[in-house]
Amino acid sequence: MAGLCSVFSVCLCLLGFSAAVFEDQVGKFDWRQQFVGKVQFALFDTHSQASKKLLVATEKNIFASLNSRTGDLFWRHVDKTGPDGHINTLMMHGQDAVVVVGNGRLLRSWETTVGGLNWETVLDTGSFQSAAYIGVQDVVRYVAVLKKSAISLHYLSSGHQKWVENLPESDTVQYQTVYSGGNGQVFVLGVVPNSHIVIVEYNIEDGEIMKQKSVAAPWLSSLQSSCVMVGSGVLLCADPTTKSLYTFPLQSADQTTMTPILLEPVLISTQPHPARPPLSEFFLQLGPDYHILLQLKDGLVSTLRDFNPSYLVAFATTGEKTVAAVMSPKNETVSILFILSNSDPFHLHTYSASVINLYSADTGRRLLDTTIIYSMDPNGGKPAKLYIHTFLKKDDSVGYRVLVQTEDLVLTFLQQPGRVVWSREEALADVVTMEMVDLPLTGTQAELEGEFGKKADGLLPMVLKRLSSQFILLQAWMSHLWKLFYDARKPRSHVKNEVTFETLSRDEFNLQKMMVMVTASGKLFGIDSKSGTVLWKQYLENIQPNSVFKLMVQRTTAHFPHPPQCTLLVKDKVGLGSLYVFNPIFGKKSHISVPALPRPILQSLLLPLMDQDYSKVLLLIDDQYKVTAFPSTKNVLQQLQEMASSIFFYLVDSSQGRLSGFRLRKDLSTELIWEVVIPTEVQKIVGVKGKRANEHVHSQGRVMGDRSVLYKYLNPNLLAVVTESTDSHQERSFVGIFLIDGVTGRIVHEAVQRKARRPVHFVHSENWVVYVYWNTKSRRNEFSVLELFEGMELYNSTVFSSLDRPRPPQVLQQSYIFPSPISTLEATLTEKGITSRHLLVGLPSGAIVSLPKMFLDPRRPEVASDQSREENLIPYSPEMPIRTEWFINYNQTVSRVRGIYTAPSGLESTCLVVAYGLDIYQTRVYPSKQFDVLKDDYDYVLISSVLLGLFFATMISKRLAEVKLLNRAWR
Amino acid sequence: MSSPGGQGGALSTRGAAGPRRMKWALELSLGNTRGRGDRQSKDGDVMYPVGYSDKPVPDTSVQETDRNLVEKRCWDIALGPLKQIPMNLFIMYMSGNTISIFPIMMVCMMAWRPIQALMSISATFKLLESSSQQWLQGFVYLIGNLLGSALAVYKCQSMGLLPTHSSDWLAFIEPPQRLEIMGGGMML
């Protein structure tokens, strides 16, 4: 009976949390963008003329098909992260694409129209070297896969293995290339570095070694980087040290060498059809911007055309024609024409453009009318890769489209004469950190605000000014009403609000914000949170991979005449670190002088102090524990001197397991005041989190069943430090959690979760810490929650000082089983902190669950009592449910969620959520439902008609009553 | 055109009204005036002399038995609130401690009645003026009302409507001001 009661009460509690979206709300305030990442291989479907498919395989282990007309995704396959899912090669033949995945672990064939898997074969172990189609008499039948010590041949139709052979002397020879000229043989080329090349010829039918020979090549270290196959079975190798080219016909027994003198050679050749030998023409790259087209004929190399300067070259084939595309910097005349012809004033800033031209591969002649002008984004990077899609026009001439990938990972698809068909910002597949910044007020609102800032200049002008601004407001309101009325007549799908800088302004509930996103490639984006439109982008060059980014909002939009200001601290593992200051709304670099950073920066600290121009003070701590202030005006330095004794910071060195706390001195040096060492032999620090600076807690305590108050321990200086054991044995591994006061270094609480292992995710907010770990004993994911309370009375209700805390807090803890693994964890955040909190849990399946914090409450009783029922505590049950209506992103899965960002909006009930990973998903959540807004389906017509009806009814009945009274008076 | 004289009769000239032979007529009786059919009173056509009243005049001379009656009546007034208390207790017991519209209405009524009585206590004292034990009765009346309001307060208390617990003041506690500024993190 009690069980039934508790189940019933749980159900009652759950009734309040159905936060799912209705069908007509889909896409109303949320959006998703899908990305693929940095492209490694791109192939156009040349099977049929009308095909719109573009196949890409990327460094994010994604194999996808894009619509080459619009740039949208047809389908996308997300493989495992890490080397297991790495795509080694992508080849296409007809409708099918063959992919080798996971360092030669799997061979897959995909059907490219719908993205279905044709077949999959598990290959023998061994590190993958190369793969090639093998054709016999103009028909492609087989795929050859070359491993470090074996070669295998598979049927293209079924994936079955035809034969597998071990390679001779594979321990000394590095086999790197497989080649087939289409005449029934398979050549495997290997190299003994700095000694000789080994060429093994296999019979295609049974894998028997036909021939085996070795060619002396003491200058050669790697085949893949310096050799190509040219013509019918000629191996062409370049020697960078002596700047020479070598050729060797595979079929012949004698060995030849040819030595024209050349510079920094890189070779590019093409094999238009796998069943036929490659072309005898090839590109030789002599410098970074210098290519020549060469032809090898009868053992002689002749220059067809010289391209200087040229950024990128590529071959493409359609039908029987093979063309070479060359991207070169535009010459002046073209650029002027281009600028004149382009009416869009925004593109006038495009000062660097390049020209892509087609050349006939056989002769080197330029094909007429094949110029594409590629205008480079001044805020972008240089072009890095060029993919050409050629097709035969009706008049048998060659038409083409170009896919350009730049250094900042923009994929641009162009067609003649330079029209951008689409472009994709693939840098957004790797967002590192982000912030949401309020949009500025509109001009009129700002005008009104500005009135208060100015000094009074007489009563009458003030009144006049006020009247005029009110009039402007009225005007704006009327036009807004008119727009509303105008839009209401159109169906909703047709109303498309184009977001531009002109229309960018804060809405009445501050629900629309600017998302400033920092990506790993060093590109910054400003995205409108309502529509997902990229409003500005800025590419920071020379960002090392694995750099650390820290984005801080120094000045918000609230200080009107001063523009908002964001500061990005970039630091790579060895460098000094640099600051990039910009306006987050327009993306423009700020002209404020940035302090010189002569020493490596260890950490930064954004103080709540403000300069005269309302920018918050940023402290940068260098490796000698000296502090640099930015901005460092006299006012700031004076404030810092006054405040110095109350400014503390902590540093965590996870390699040495040391946490240290420092106090600022008046001369901006620091003194070490505490140090906690966690021995690295036993455990290492995984993460440390403080509280978010913009978090507000409305209620200082919790009301008990007997109506007394249990006060929360709200220490703003508390740090949650999570460690894990170095011993990963499942019996001995553990996860530790330390709650440390960042000012005094006092360990407030310490807990060890035995038989637990990473991945550990944790959230630290208000007076609680929630962490998730893998329980090795029971083999499941578990949530654990720690909650800290001061007790039944507050020690000091007016000020909080970590230095004066005589009593330790009471700590409560409870754990729960969670039925799914977890990718990331974050808590919702609202303006005033009145709304109840939810945890946003990103699952590997791509779903985001909004889990009420109520379920993670260590005060949940095992047996429900009257008092606990009074408190609305759900009786404890170890299993945490996942209800389908808690999925805030319904079917819009977010692949590989890396992080969730939450920001408060102007409405207390609403929290803005951005989940980023491979995809970006933005939505709003209402943890306590929308208590401060009318529902979407609120019946305005009914209510207003009832009101009007009642009003008229009162009027009429009043009149009637008067008449009746008068009549009665007459009697 | 109502006649201000009331029963004094109505004078009407009918010269222009109808084709009568008389040049004028004075009608001293009520009721026959034209068009005032509903004003016809049953006692009708008789003229009473001036000063006549058809209601009997009561005998107002004070008698000894009446004084006892007054005393009794005054005690009734004074003991009224006290007499209500058992009834109120019963209602309190019946309505329970849950917060819903019915008990709230009961409590409001229970609280409002003594307060109203206390506010109009001077009027009650005036009523009791004729009694010889005026002050005692007044005191009893006051005590009764105070007891009634105390009962209402007790009821509010048991229903949890009084802000007597610390949790009732929780929303007014401001977040404490922090004295130290702290930040930092993992070494970059």
mmCIF file of N, CA and C in Angstrom, chain B residues 83-137:
data_model
loop_
_atom_site.group_PDB
_atom_site.id
_atom_site.type_symbol
_atom_site.label_atom_id
_atom_site.label_comp_id
_atom_site.label_asym_id
_atom_site.label_seq_id
_atom_site.Cartn_x
_atom_site.Cartn_y
_atom_site.Cartn_z
ATOM 1 N N LYS B 83 -21.575 33.662 24.156
ATOM 2 C CA LYS B 83 -22.441 32.532 23.834
ATOM 3 C C LYS B 83 -22.068 31.929 22.479
ATOM 4 N N GLN B 84 -21.502 32.774 21.650
ATOM 5 C CA GLN B 84 -21.165 32.280 20.302
ATOM 6 C C GLN B 84 -19.933 31.381 20.301
ATOM 7 N N ILE B 85 -19.118 31.513 21.378
ATOM 8 C CA ILE B 85 -17.830 30.816 21.363
ATOM 9 C C ILE B 85 -17.949 29.296 21.218
ATOM 10 N N PRO B 86 -18.840 28.649 21.972
ATOM 11 C CA PRO B 86 -18.962 27.186 21.776
ATOM 12 C C PRO B 86 -19.346 26.819 20.349
ATOM 13 N N MET B 87 -20.236 27.613 19.789
ATOM 14 C CA MET B 87 -20.637 27.371 18.400
ATOM 15 C C MET B 87 -19.424 27.498 17.466
ATOM 16 N N ASN B 88 -18.654 28.569 17.702
ATOM 17 C CA ASN B 88 -17.463 28.794 16.888
ATOM 18 C C ASN B 88 -16.479 27.641 17.032
ATOM 19 N N LEU B 89 -16.317 27.196 18.255
ATOM 20 C CA LEU B 89 -15.400 26.074 18.484
ATOM 21 C C LEU B 89 -15.840 24.868 17.673
ATOM 22 N N PHE B 90 -17.119 24.647 17.675
ATOM 23 C CA PHE B 90 -17.648 23.498 16.933
ATOM 24 C C PHE B 90 -17.366 23.666 15.438
ATOM 25 N N ILE B 91 -17.652 24.870 14.952
ATOM 26 C CA ILE B 91 -17.405 25.108 13.512
ATOM 27 C C ILE B 91 -15.927 24.925 13.191
ATOM 28 N N MET B 92 -15.055 25.451 14.088
ATOM 29 C CA MET B 92 -13.614 25.329 13.895
ATOM 30 C C MET B 92 -13.208 23.875 13.794
ATOM 31 N N TYR B 93 -13.774 23.106 14.736
ATOM 32 C CA TYR B 93 -13.425 21.692 14.751
ATOM 33 C C TYR B 93 -13.883 21.020 13.468
ATOM 34 N N MET B 94 -15.053 21.375 13.015
ATOM 35 C CA MET B 94 -15.622 20.724 11.847
ATOM 36 C C MET B 94 -14.891 21.127 10.563
ATOM 37 N N SER B 95 -14.469 22.384 10.492
ATOM 38 C CA SER B 95 -13.923 22.834 9.214
ATOM 39 C C SER B 95 -12.494 22.335 8.970
ATOM 40 N N GLY B 96 -11.783 21.928 10.022
ATOM 41 C CA GLY B 96 -10.469 21.333 9.819
ATOM 42 C C GLY B 96 -9.399 22.366 9.525
ATOM 43 N N ASN B 97 -8.159 21.847 9.324
ATOM 44 C CA ASN B 97 -7.033 22.748 9.164
ATOM 45 C C ASN B 97 -6.558 22.890 7.718
ATOM 46 N N THR B 98 -7.252 22.250 6.810
ATOM 47 C CA THR B 98 -6.810 22.386 5.421
ATOM 48 C C THR B 98 -7.158 23.784 4.920
ATOM 49 N N ILE B 99 -6.318 24.238 3.986
ATOM 50 C CA ILE B 99 -6.570 25.572 3.445
ATOM 51 C C ILE B 99 -7.387 25.417 2.186
ATOM 52 N N SER B 100 -8.669 25.724 2.318
ATOM 53 C CA SER B 100 -9.525 25.739 1.133
ATOM 54 C C SER B 100 -10.543 26.841 1.348
ATOM 55 N N ILE B 101 -11.371 27.034 0.412
ATOM 56 C CA ILE B 101 -12.227 28.225 0.421
ATOM 57 C C ILE B 101 -13.183 28.234 1.608
ATOM 58 N N PHE B 102 -13.698 27.039 1.969
ATOM 59 C CA PHE B 102 -14.715 27.014 3.010
ATOM 60 C C PHE B 102 -14.148 27.369 4.385
ATOM 61 N N PRO B 103 -13.096 26.673 4.840
ATOM 62 C CA PRO B 103 -12.509 27.069 6.137
ATOM 63 C C PRO B 103 -12.031 28.508 6.158
ATOM 64 N N ILE B 104 -11.512 28.970 5.027
ATOM 65 C CA ILE B 104 -11.021 30.358 4.985
ATOM 66 C C ILE B 104 -12.186 31.314 5.230
ATOM 67 N N MET B 105 -13.325 31.007 4.589
ATOM 68 C CA MET B 105 -14.491 31.862 4.779
ATOM 69 C C MET B 105 -14.941 31.850 6.236
ATOM 70 N N MET B 106 -14.909 30.657 6.814
ATOM 71 C CA MET B 106 -15.281 30.515 8.231
ATOM 72 C C MET B 106 -14.376 31.385 9.101
ATOM 73 N N VAL B 107 -13.073 31.243 8.854
ATOM 74 C CA VAL B 107 -12.107 31.978 9.681
ATOM 75 C C VAL B 107 -12.313 33.468 9.508
ATOM 76 N N CYS B 108 -12.539 33.873 8.263
ATOM 77 C CA CYS B 108 -12.722 35.299 8.013
ATOM 78 C C CYS B 108 -13.936 35.811 8.784
ATOM 79 N N MET B 109 -14.975 35.020 8.709
ATOM 80 C CA MET B 109 -16.193 35.434 9.402
ATOM 81 C C MET B 109 -15.947 35.507 10.909
ATOM 82 N N MET B 110 -15.279 34.470 11.410
ATOM 83 C CA MET B 110 -15.009 34.413 12.840
ATOM 84 C C MET B 110 -14.138 35.567 13.291
ATOM 85 N N ALA B 111 -13.207 35.948 12.435
ATOM 86 C CA ALA B 111 -12.310 37.033 12.818
ATOM 87 C C ALA B 111 -13.010 38.382 12.648
ATOM 88 N N TRP B 112 -13.828 38.478 11.628
ATOM 89 C CA TRP B 112 -14.400 39.775 11.280
ATOM 90 C C TRP B 112 -15.476 40.205 12.269
ATOM 91 N N ARG B 113 -16.260 39.260 12.732
ATOM 92 C CA ARG B 113 -17.381 39.620 13.591
ATOM 93 C C ARG B 113 -16.924 40.283 14.892
ATOM 94 N N PRO B 114 -15.991 39.696 15.647
ATOM 95 C CA PRO B 114 -15.526 40.393 16.873
ATOM 96 C C PRO B 114 -14.909 41.739 16.572
ATOM 97 N N ILE B 115 -14.170 41.823 15.443
ATOM 98 C CA ILE B 115 -13.520 43.099 15.130
ATOM 99 C C ILE B 115 -14.568 44.164 14.863
ATOM 100 N N GLN B 116 -15.585 43.763 14.121
ATOM 101 C CA GLN B 116 -16.670 44.690 13.830
ATOM 102 C C GLN B 116 -17.335 45.143 15.137
ATOM 103 N N ALA B 117 -17.556 44.149 15.993
ATOM 104 C CA ALA B 117 -18.208 44.461 17.269
ATOM 105 C C ALA B 117 -17.359 45.404 18.081
ATOM 106 N N LEU B 118 -16.049 45.163 18.099
ATOM 107 C CA LEU B 118 -15.161 46.013 18.881
ATOM 108 C C LEU B 118 -15.117 47.421 18.320
ATOM 109 N N MET B 119 -15.225 47.523 16.988
ATOM 110 C CA MET B 119 -15.178 48.847 16.379
ATOM 111 C C MET B 119 -16.422 49.648 16.711
ATOM 112 N N SER B 120 -17.567 48.952 16.813
ATOM 113 C CA SER B 120 -18.810 49.674 17.118
ATOM 114 C C SER B 120 -19.148 49.559 18.590
ATOM 115 N N ILE B 121 -18.107 49.477 19.429
ATOM 116 C CA ILE B 121 -18.357 49.241 20.855
ATOM 117 C C ILE B 121 -19.021 50.447 21.534
ATOM 118 N N SER B 122 -18.753 51.640 21.000
ATOM 119 C CA SER B 122 -19.373 52.824 21.614
ATOM 120 C C SER B 122 -20.882 52.805 21.419
ATOM 121 N N ALA B 123 -21.279 52.310 20.231
ATOM 122 C CA ALA B 123 -22.718 52.200 19.968
ATOM 123 C C ALA B 123 -23.356 51.211 20.924
ATOM 124 N N THR B 124 -22.650 50.118 21.157
ATOM 125 C CA THR B 124 -23.167 49.134 22.090
ATOM 126 C C THR B 124 -23.283 49.727 23.493
ATOM 127 N N PHE B 125 -22.257 50.511 23.885
ATOM 128 C CA PHE B 125 -22.294 51.150 25.196
ATOM 129 C C PHE B 125 -23.506 52.055 25.323
ATOM 130 N N LYS B 126 -23.854 52.696 24.239
ATOM 131 C CA LYS B 126 -25.016 53.563 24.256
ATOM 132 C C LYS B 126 -26.277 52.749 24.510
ATOM 133 N N LEU B 127 -26.317 51.582 23.911
ATOM 134 C CA LEU B 127 -27.452 50.683 24.109
ATOM 135 C C LEU B 127 -27.565 50.284 25.571
ATOM 136 N N LEU B 128 -26.348 50.074 26.128
ATOM 137 C CA LEU B 128 -26.342 49.602 27.512
ATOM 138 C C LEU B 128 -26.511 50.725 28.530
ATOM 139 N N GLU B 129 -26.605 51.980 28.043
ATOM 140 C CA GLU B 129 -26.619 53.130 28.928
ATOM 141 C C GLU B 129 -27.709 53.045 29.992
ATOM 142 N N SER B 130 -28.826 52.494 29.596
ATOM 143 C CA SER B 130 -29.976 52.493 30.495
ATOM 144 C C SER B 130 -29.814 51.484 31.625
ATOM 145 N N SER B 131 -28.825 50.558 31.444
ATOM 146 C CA SER B 131 -28.662 49.527 32.462
ATOM 147 C C SER B 131 -27.864 50.073 33.636
ATOM 148 N N SER B 132 -28.124 49.508 34.838
ATOM 149 C CA SER B 132 -27.392 49.970 35.999
ATOM 150 C C SER B 132 -26.007 49.349 36.047
ATOM 151 N N GLN B 133 -25.889 48.130 35.454
ATOM 152 C CA GLN B 133 -24.596 47.458 35.479
ATOM 153 C C GLN B 133 -23.854 47.684 34.167
ATOM 154 N N GLN B 134 -23.957 48.901 33.701
ATOM 155 C CA GLN B 134 -23.444 49.217 32.368
ATOM 156 C C GLN B 134 -21.979 48.829 32.211
ATOM 157 N N TRP B 135 -21.144 49.166 33.207
ATOM 158 C CA TRP B 135 -19.702 48.950 33.058
ATOM 159 C C TRP B 135 -19.357 47.471 33.087
ATOM 160 N N LEU B 136 -20.021 46.748 33.936
ATOM 161 C CA LEU B 136 -19.763 45.307 33.991
ATOM 162 C C LEU B 136 -20.153 44.649 32.689
ATOM 163 N N GLN B 137 -21.350 45.048 32.218
ATOM 164 C CA GLN B 137 -21.823 44.450 30.960
ATOM 165 C C GLN B 137 -20.885 44.788 29.810
#
